[in-house]
Amino acid sequence: MIDTETPPERAYLVALDLPSAPFAAADSLEELASLVEAAGGIVTGRVVQNRRTPDRNSWVGKGKAEEIGREVARLRADIVVADDELSPAQQRTLEETTNVPVVDRSGVILDIFARHARSREGRIQDLKERLAEVARQRERARGSRAGEGLFLASLAGYTNAGKSTLLNALANADVFVADQPFATLDPTTRRTALPGGVTILLSDTVGFVNKLPPTLVAAFRATLEELADADLLVHVAEAGHPNLHEHLRVVGETLGGLGLGERPRLLVLNKVDLLKGTEGAALRQSLAAEFPAAVFVSATSGQGLDDLRARLAEAAAARWRRVRTTLPYHAGALVQRIRTRGALRRADYDETGIRIEADVPPDLAAEIETYIRTS
């Protein structure tokens, strides 16, 4: 565990480069560095060891473990952080060889959420309790949303893809944004007005990460179930990230594990403002050919946001129904709801009442039909 009560601990990072690994070891180590910094540590050094398989006793092999011990002493590191989940025997051997505590990726992720609990089990329990409260809040919010009947689009994606920044840009909101993993834990939902008189709800959820510890998958389910309520999953990814395709795979597998593999999905490739020069233009062209249905945006510069708003409005309106009817004059409140939640295309006032033509969400169409039938 990384101690954040005292001055930041100096961490030495270690990764294995295995033939079967989906991520390049250096890239995975860079992500681990972000996790360590999010947990309050300082990275003082790092190393990648090439192996066909992990060593059963020391993970990296006896000679490499001794070399790491010398580097730890030279750099005055306080802790060694391994990029994989270690067995108790591997952790114990590394600690004996390096003479400093050893923590694995799972421990770092746990520390981000529960830095003050003493034991690994305590950290998991602390996180579960916090997420249980998130689940209760989400259930209350779900009941409120059900009453409104609004279309819900949920942002999903790899950590640091820019989901919170995108939510702020689309909804003119003020959601906390930080350039670190897991900055968003509690689901955040905002009402958003779109072209054509369409109003939807946009929600932001926790970002996914490679090698998410199995002990956390069940705990995260309460937060990620926000996605299960969504009418549309907006998959946000960083267009220029060197591991874009692996990020897409991780998110796809996680969504599949939640039973959401067939849920309608819109791919949004964010941070296109970082695609500069001829190389950036070529990459964008290649991605456009590979993902023809994707929307290219920059949440920071605003590029492509109008296109995204139009696509979201189109997705929401696809479920709407065209209503042509005559309402009595005392149904003014209902007409106002049609204006607010749908698209009132025509309203003629004559001696018979208010003759309307409107496109409205299914629940509002049912309300109109019930009103006419019972009035």
Short mmCIF file of C-alpha atoms in Angstrom, two decimals:
data_model
loop_
_atom_site.label_atom_id
_atom_site.label_comp_id
_atom_site.label_asym_id
_atom_site.label_seq_id
_atom_site.Cartn_x
_atom_site.Cartn_y
_atom_site.Cartn_z
CA MET A 1 0.00 0.00 0.00
CA ILE A 2 1.28 3.48 -0.85
CA ASP A 3 1.30 5.63 2.31
CA THR A 4 -0.15 9.08 1.71
CA GLU A 5 -0.19 10.20 5.37
CA THR A 6 3.57 10.91 5.24
CA PRO A 7 5.62 12.51 2.43
CA PRO A 8 5.00 10.78 -0.94
CA GLU A 9 6.65 7.40 -1.27
CA ARG A 10 9.27 6.93 -3.97
CA ALA A 11 8.23 4.03 -6.17
CA TYR A 12 10.33 1.84 -8.46
CA LEU A 13 8.20 0.23 -11.19
CA VAL A 14 8.75 -3.21 -12.68
CA ALA A 15 7.03 -4.86 -15.66
CA LEU A 16 7.43 -8.13 -17.54
CA ASP A 17 7.48 -8.15 -21.33
CA LEU A 18 5.73 -11.45 -22.11
CA PRO A 19 5.04 -12.77 -25.63
CA SER A 20 1.35 -13.21 -24.79
CA ALA A 21 0.80 -9.71 -23.38
CA PRO A 22 -1.74 -7.62 -25.37
CA PHE A 23 -0.12 -4.33 -24.30
CA ALA A 24 3.49 -3.38 -24.94
CA ALA A 25 5.26 -3.58 -21.58
CA ALA A 26 6.53 0.01 -21.80
CA ASP A 27 3.01 1.31 -22.43
CA SER A 28 1.58 -0.76 -19.60
CA LEU A 29 4.32 0.58 -17.34
CA GLU A 30 3.41 4.14 -18.34
CA GLU A 31 -0.16 3.44 -17.30
CA LEU A 32 1.10 1.98 -14.02
CA ALA A 33 3.04 5.20 -13.43
CA SER A 34 -0.21 7.15 -13.78
CA LEU A 35 -1.87 4.83 -11.27
CA VAL A 36 0.98 5.28 -8.79
CA GLU A 37 0.80 9.06 -9.11
CA ALA A 38 -2.98 8.95 -8.68
CA ALA A 39 -2.39 6.99 -5.47
CA GLY A 40 -0.04 9.70 -4.21
CA GLY A 41 3.35 8.17 -5.02
CA ILE A 42 6.36 9.48 -6.95
CA VAL A 43 7.99 7.34 -9.65
CA THR A 44 11.78 7.32 -9.26
CA GLY A 45 12.66 4.59 -11.73
CA ARG A 46 11.36 1.75 -13.85
CA VAL A 47 12.53 -1.40 -15.60
CA VAL A 48 11.13 -3.93 -18.09
CA GLN A 49 12.27 -7.55 -17.92
CA ASN A 50 11.90 -9.77 -21.00
CA ARG A 51 10.72 -13.27 -20.10
CA ARG A 52 8.77 -16.06 -21.76
CA THR A 53 6.85 -16.73 -18.52
CA PRO A 54 6.89 -15.22 -15.01
CA ASP A 55 9.24 -16.85 -12.52
CA ARG A 56 7.27 -18.86 -9.95
CA ASN A 57 9.35 -17.69 -7.00
CA SER A 58 10.44 -14.11 -7.71
CA TRP A 59 8.31 -13.17 -10.75
CA VAL A 60 11.28 -11.54 -12.54
CA GLY A 61 13.94 -14.18 -11.87
CA LYS A 62 16.61 -14.33 -9.15
CA GLY A 63 19.28 -12.33 -10.98
CA LYS A 64 16.88 -9.60 -12.06
CA ALA A 65 15.44 -9.35 -8.55
CA GLU A 66 18.93 -8.76 -7.18
CA GLU A 67 19.57 -6.11 -9.85
CA ILE A 68 16.31 -4.39 -8.92
CA GLY A 69 17.39 -4.44 -5.28
CA ARG A 70 20.61 -2.59 -6.16
CA GLU A 71 18.69 0.01 -8.21
CA VAL A 72 16.19 0.51 -5.40
CA ALA A 73 19.05 1.19 -2.99
CA ARG A 74 20.80 3.55 -5.43
CA LEU A 75 17.62 5.53 -6.11
CA ARG A 76 16.54 5.42 -2.46
CA ALA A 77 13.15 4.08 -3.46
CA ASP A 78 10.70 3.27 -0.68
CA ILE A 79 8.61 0.70 -2.50
CA VAL A 80 8.62 -1.60 -5.55
CA VAL A 81 5.47 -1.69 -7.67
CA ALA A 82 4.89 -4.69 -9.96
CA ASP A 83 2.74 -4.30 -13.07
CA ASP A 84 0.98 -7.63 -12.55
CA GLU A 85 -0.82 -9.35 -9.71
CA LEU A 86 1.75 -11.24 -7.62
CA SER A 87 1.34 -14.44 -5.66
CA PRO A 88 2.16 -14.24 -1.93
CA ALA A 89 5.36 -16.22 -2.57
CA GLN A 90 6.50 -13.90 -5.37
CA GLN A 91 5.78 -10.81 -3.27
CA ARG A 92 7.64 -12.24 -0.26
CA THR A 93 10.69 -13.19 -2.34
CA LEU A 94 10.90 -9.75 -3.95
CA GLU A 95 10.60 -8.03 -0.57
CA GLU A 96 13.36 -10.18 0.89
CA THR A 97 15.61 -9.48 -2.10
CA THR A 98 14.99 -5.73 -2.43
CA ASN A 99 14.61 -4.95 1.30
CA VAL A 100 11.58 -2.72 0.64
CA PRO A 101 7.83 -3.37 0.57
CA VAL A 102 6.44 -4.69 -2.73
CA VAL A 103 2.93 -3.92 -3.98
CA ASP A 104 1.31 -5.04 -7.23
CA ARG A 105 -1.00 -3.25 -9.67
CA SER A 106 -4.08 -4.50 -7.82
CA GLY A 107 -2.88 -2.92 -4.61
CA VAL A 108 -2.24 0.42 -6.30
CA ILE A 109 -5.73 0.51 -7.81
CA LEU A 110 -7.23 -0.28 -4.42
CA ASP A 111 -5.18 2.48 -2.81
CA ILE A 112 -6.57 5.08 -5.18
CA PHE A 113 -10.02 4.58 -3.66
CA ALA A 114 -9.27 3.70 -0.04
CA ARG A 115 -5.89 5.04 1.02
CA HIS A 116 -6.50 4.95 4.76
CA ALA A 117 -7.62 1.35 5.30
CA ARG A 118 -4.87 -0.82 6.78
CA SER A 119 -5.35 -4.21 5.13
CA ARG A 120 -5.98 -5.32 1.58
CA GLU A 121 -9.29 -6.78 2.72
CA GLY A 122 -10.07 -3.52 4.48
CA ARG A 123 -9.40 -1.53 1.31
CA ILE A 124 -11.72 -3.78 -0.68
CA GLN A 125 -14.42 -3.48 1.98
CA ASP A 126 -13.97 0.30 2.14
CA LEU A 127 -14.41 0.52 -1.63
CA LYS A 128 -17.43 -1.79 -1.57
CA GLU A 129 -19.09 0.35 1.10
CA ARG A 130 -18.48 3.50 -0.91
CA LEU A 131 -19.81 1.90 -4.08
CA ALA A 132 -22.83 0.57 -2.18
CA GLU A 133 -23.73 4.18 -1.41
CA VAL A 134 -23.19 5.01 -5.09
CA ALA A 135 -25.62 2.19 -5.96
CA ARG A 136 -28.24 3.59 -3.57
CA GLN A 137 -27.86 7.06 -5.05
CA ARG A 138 -28.08 5.59 -8.54
CA GLU A 139 -31.30 3.75 -7.67
CA ARG A 140 -32.88 6.98 -6.43
CA ALA A 141 -31.72 8.81 -9.56
CA ARG A 142 -33.06 5.98 -11.74
CA GLY A 143 -36.51 6.41 -10.19
CA SER A 144 -36.40 10.14 -10.86
CA ARG A 145 -35.30 9.60 -14.48
CA ALA A 146 -38.00 7.00 -15.03
CA GLY A 147 -40.56 9.60 -14.09
CA GLU A 148 -39.19 11.93 -16.74
CA GLY A 149 -38.85 9.26 -19.42
CA LEU A 150 -35.87 10.97 -21.03
CA PHE A 151 -33.46 9.22 -23.39
CA LEU A 152 -30.26 8.29 -21.51
CA ALA A 153 -26.86 8.26 -23.23
CA SER A 154 -24.02 6.99 -21.03
CA LEU A 155 -20.37 7.80 -21.69
CA ALA A 156 -18.09 4.78 -21.41
CA GLY A 157 -14.44 4.32 -22.23
CA TYR A 158 -10.89 3.75 -21.15
CA THR A 159 -9.59 5.89 -18.31
CA ASN A 160 -8.34 9.36 -19.34
CA ALA A 161 -10.20 9.24 -22.67
CA GLY A 162 -11.78 12.61 -21.84
CA LYS A 163 -15.30 11.51 -20.88
CA SER A 164 -15.79 14.08 -18.11
CA THR A 165 -14.46 16.90 -20.29
CA LEU A 166 -16.83 15.81 -23.05
CA LEU A 167 -19.78 15.75 -20.65
CA ASN A 168 -18.91 19.28 -19.51
CA ALA A 169 -18.69 20.48 -23.11
CA LEU A 170 -21.99 18.92 -24.18
CA ALA A 171 -24.03 19.75 -21.09
CA ASN A 172 -22.37 23.03 -20.06
CA ALA A 173 -21.74 21.27 -16.75
CA ASP A 174 -18.99 21.51 -14.17
CA VAL A 175 -17.98 17.89 -13.58
CA PHE A 176 -14.64 17.28 -11.84
CA VAL A 177 -11.89 16.63 -14.39
CA ALA A 178 -8.41 15.34 -13.58
CA ASP A 179 -5.68 13.90 -15.79
CA GLN A 180 -5.40 10.72 -13.77
CA PRO A 181 -7.04 7.28 -13.67
CA PHE A 182 -10.39 6.85 -11.92
CA ALA A 183 -11.00 10.58 -11.41
CA THR A 184 -14.70 9.76 -11.90
CA LEU A 185 -16.15 7.14 -9.56
CA ASP A 186 -19.67 8.36 -8.78
CA PRO A 187 -21.86 8.37 -11.92
CA THR A 188 -22.75 11.93 -12.93
CA THR A 189 -25.87 12.69 -14.99
CA ARG A 190 -26.76 15.97 -16.67
CA ARG A 191 -29.76 17.12 -18.72
CA THR A 192 -28.65 18.19 -22.21
CA ALA A 193 -30.52 20.14 -24.89
CA LEU A 194 -29.85 19.03 -28.47
CA PRO A 195 -30.86 20.24 -31.95
CA GLY A 196 -34.46 19.81 -33.06
CA GLY A 197 -35.93 20.38 -29.61
CA VAL A 198 -34.53 17.10 -28.28
CA THR A 199 -33.60 16.87 -24.59
CA ILE A 200 -31.67 13.87 -23.26
CA LEU A 201 -29.76 12.80 -20.18
CA LEU A 202 -25.98 12.32 -20.41
CA SER A 203 -24.13 10.31 -17.77
CA ASP A 204 -20.42 9.88 -17.07
CA THR A 205 -19.03 6.69 -15.51
CA VAL A 206 -15.74 5.39 -14.15
CA GLY A 207 -13.10 4.73 -16.80
CA PHE A 208 -11.91 1.22 -17.54
CA VAL A 209 -8.31 0.10 -17.19
CA ASN A 210 -6.22 -2.86 -18.30
CA LYS A 211 -5.65 -5.62 -15.73
CA LEU A 212 -8.49 -4.49 -13.48
CA PRO A 213 -8.19 -6.77 -10.43
CA PRO A 214 -10.85 -9.50 -10.35
CA THR A 215 -11.59 -8.56 -6.72
CA LEU A 216 -12.77 -5.17 -7.97
CA VAL A 217 -14.92 -6.26 -10.89
CA ALA A 218 -17.89 -7.15 -8.66
CA ALA A 219 -17.43 -4.00 -6.59
CA PHE A 220 -17.37 -1.81 -9.69
CA ARG A 221 -20.52 -3.43 -11.01
CA ALA A 222 -22.71 -1.03 -9.01
CA THR A 223 -21.07 1.93 -10.72
CA LEU A 224 -20.92 0.36 -14.16
CA GLU A 225 -24.57 -0.69 -14.00
CA GLU A 226 -25.35 2.93 -14.81
CA LEU A 227 -24.51 1.76 -18.31
CA ALA A 228 -27.21 -0.92 -18.12
CA ASP A 229 -29.86 1.80 -17.88
CA ALA A 230 -28.60 3.55 -21.00
CA ASP A 231 -30.52 3.70 -24.25
CA LEU A 232 -27.21 4.43 -26.00
CA LEU A 233 -23.60 3.73 -24.98
CA VAL A 234 -21.28 6.51 -26.12
CA HIS A 235 -17.87 4.82 -26.31
CA VAL A 236 -15.26 7.57 -25.91
CA ALA A 237 -11.67 6.80 -26.94
CA GLU A 238 -8.55 8.87 -27.49
CA ALA A 239 -8.04 8.98 -31.26
CA GLY A 240 -4.27 9.32 -31.23
CA HIS A 241 -3.41 6.96 -28.38
CA PRO A 242 -0.79 4.39 -29.44
CA ASN A 243 -2.83 1.65 -27.73
CA LEU A 244 -6.19 2.75 -29.16
CA HIS A 245 -7.15 -0.70 -30.41
CA GLU A 246 -6.24 -2.37 -27.12
CA HIS A 247 -8.26 0.25 -25.26
CA LEU A 248 -11.22 -0.49 -27.53
CA ARG A 249 -10.78 -4.20 -26.82
CA VAL A 250 -10.67 -3.74 -23.03
CA VAL A 251 -13.80 -1.59 -23.06
CA GLY A 252 -15.61 -3.96 -25.42
CA GLU A 253 -14.79 -6.97 -23.24
CA THR A 254 -15.86 -5.15 -20.08
CA LEU A 255 -19.17 -4.13 -21.63
CA GLY A 256 -19.66 -7.68 -22.85
CA GLY A 257 -19.03 -8.95 -19.32
CA LEU A 258 -21.80 -6.66 -18.11
CA GLY A 259 -24.19 -8.15 -20.67
CA LEU A 260 -24.12 -4.99 -22.80
CA GLY A 261 -22.38 -6.32 -25.88
CA GLU A 262 -25.49 -5.80 -28.05
CA ARG A 263 -26.54 -2.43 -26.61
CA PRO A 264 -26.65 0.38 -29.24
CA ARG A 265 -23.26 2.06 -29.28
CA LEU A 266 -21.75 5.20 -30.77
CA LEU A 267 -17.96 5.44 -31.06
CA VAL A 268 -16.56 8.91 -30.34
CA LEU A 269 -12.87 9.44 -31.11
CA ASN A 270 -11.81 12.31 -28.87
CA LYS A 271 -8.75 14.60 -28.67
CA VAL A 272 -8.47 15.04 -32.44
CA ASP A 273 -6.88 18.44 -31.74
CA LEU A 274 -3.75 16.46 -30.83
CA LEU A 275 -3.56 14.92 -34.33
CA LYS A 276 -1.20 17.43 -35.89
CA GLY A 277 0.72 17.67 -39.14
CA THR A 278 0.77 15.20 -41.99
CA GLU A 279 1.06 12.21 -39.64
CA GLY A 280 -1.99 13.32 -37.69
CA ALA A 281 -3.99 13.88 -40.87
CA ALA A 282 -2.99 10.45 -42.18
CA LEU A 283 -3.97 8.78 -38.90
CA ARG A 284 -7.34 10.50 -38.89
CA GLN A 285 -7.97 9.42 -42.48
CA SER A 286 -7.03 5.85 -41.60
CA LEU A 287 -9.30 5.82 -38.54
CA ALA A 288 -12.18 7.29 -40.56
CA ALA A 289 -11.83 4.42 -43.03
CA GLU A 290 -11.63 1.84 -40.24
CA PHE A 291 -14.49 3.30 -38.18
CA PRO A 292 -16.81 5.00 -40.72
CA ALA A 293 -19.63 5.47 -38.19
CA ALA A 294 -17.40 7.15 -35.58
CA VAL A 295 -17.64 10.82 -34.64
CA PHE A 296 -14.34 12.72 -34.41
CA VAL A 297 -14.33 15.41 -31.72
CA SER A 298 -12.20 17.52 -29.45
CA ALA A 299 -13.92 18.16 -26.13
CA THR A 300 -11.41 20.92 -25.35
CA SER A 301 -11.50 22.86 -28.64
CA GLY A 302 -15.13 22.08 -29.53
CA GLN A 303 -14.25 20.54 -32.88
CA GLY A 304 -16.90 18.06 -34.02
CA LEU A 305 -19.25 18.68 -31.08
CA ASP A 306 -22.07 19.91 -33.32
CA ASP A 307 -21.83 16.66 -35.30
CA LEU A 308 -21.95 14.68 -32.06
CA ARG A 309 -24.97 16.62 -30.80
CA ALA A 310 -26.74 15.90 -34.09
CA ARG A 311 -25.95 12.17 -33.84
CA LEU A 312 -27.22 12.04 -30.25
CA ALA A 313 -30.40 13.88 -31.23
CA GLU A 314 -30.89 11.49 -34.14
CA ALA A 315 -30.49 8.47 -31.85
CA ALA A 316 -32.98 9.85 -29.34
CA ALA A 317 -35.51 10.92 -31.96
CA ALA A 318 -35.35 7.52 -33.69
CA ARG A 319 -37.59 6.16 -30.92
CA TRP A 320 -40.06 9.04 -31.14
CA ARG A 321 -43.58 8.80 -32.53
CA ARG A 322 -45.44 11.22 -34.76
CA VAL A 323 -48.67 12.37 -33.07
CA ARG A 324 -51.52 14.18 -34.86
CA THR A 325 -54.48 15.00 -32.66
CA THR A 326 -56.70 17.73 -31.24
CA LEU A 327 -56.38 18.68 -27.58
CA PRO A 328 -58.81 20.81 -25.56
CA TYR A 329 -57.75 24.32 -24.62
CA HIS A 330 -57.45 23.37 -20.94
CA ALA A 331 -54.64 20.90 -21.89
CA GLY A 332 -52.13 23.75 -21.98
CA ALA A 333 -49.79 22.02 -19.50
CA LEU A 334 -49.64 18.95 -21.75
CA VAL A 335 -48.91 21.11 -24.79
CA GLN A 336 -46.08 22.74 -22.86
CA ARG A 337 -44.61 19.29 -22.06
CA ILE A 338 -44.78 18.47 -25.75
CA ARG A 339 -42.83 21.66 -26.49
CA THR A 340 -40.28 20.88 -23.78
CA ARG A 341 -39.72 17.18 -24.37
CA GLY A 342 -40.60 16.75 -28.02
CA ALA A 343 -40.71 18.64 -31.28
CA LEU A 344 -44.00 20.51 -31.78
CA ARG A 345 -44.18 20.84 -35.55
CA ARG A 346 -47.58 22.48 -35.75
CA ALA A 347 -50.20 23.94 -33.41
CA ASP A 348 -53.41 25.41 -34.84
CA TYR A 349 -56.01 26.98 -32.56
CA ASP A 350 -59.66 26.83 -33.70
CA GLU A 351 -63.12 26.30 -32.23
CA THR A 352 -62.51 22.55 -31.73
CA GLY A 353 -59.35 23.00 -29.68
CA ILE A 354 -55.60 22.85 -30.31
CA ARG A 355 -54.79 20.77 -33.39
CA ILE A 356 -51.20 19.58 -33.01
CA GLU A 357 -48.63 17.65 -34.98
CA ALA A 358 -45.60 16.65 -32.96
CA ASP A 359 -42.77 14.15 -32.64
CA VAL A 360 -42.56 12.94 -29.04
CA PRO A 361 -40.90 10.20 -26.95
CA PRO A 362 -42.91 6.96 -26.57
CA ASP A 363 -43.95 7.61 -22.96
CA LEU A 364 -45.25 11.08 -23.83
CA ALA A 365 -47.14 9.68 -26.82
CA ALA A 366 -48.80 7.20 -24.45
CA GLU A 367 -49.67 10.05 -22.07
CA ILE A 368 -51.30 11.99 -24.92
CA GLU A 369 -53.32 8.95 -25.98
CA THR A 370 -54.46 8.35 -22.40
CA TYR A 371 -55.41 12.01 -22.00
CA ILE A 372 -57.55 11.95 -25.15
CA ARG A 373 -59.18 8.64 -24.19
CA THR A 374 -60.12 9.78 -20.69
CA SER A 375 -60.95 13.44 -21.27
#
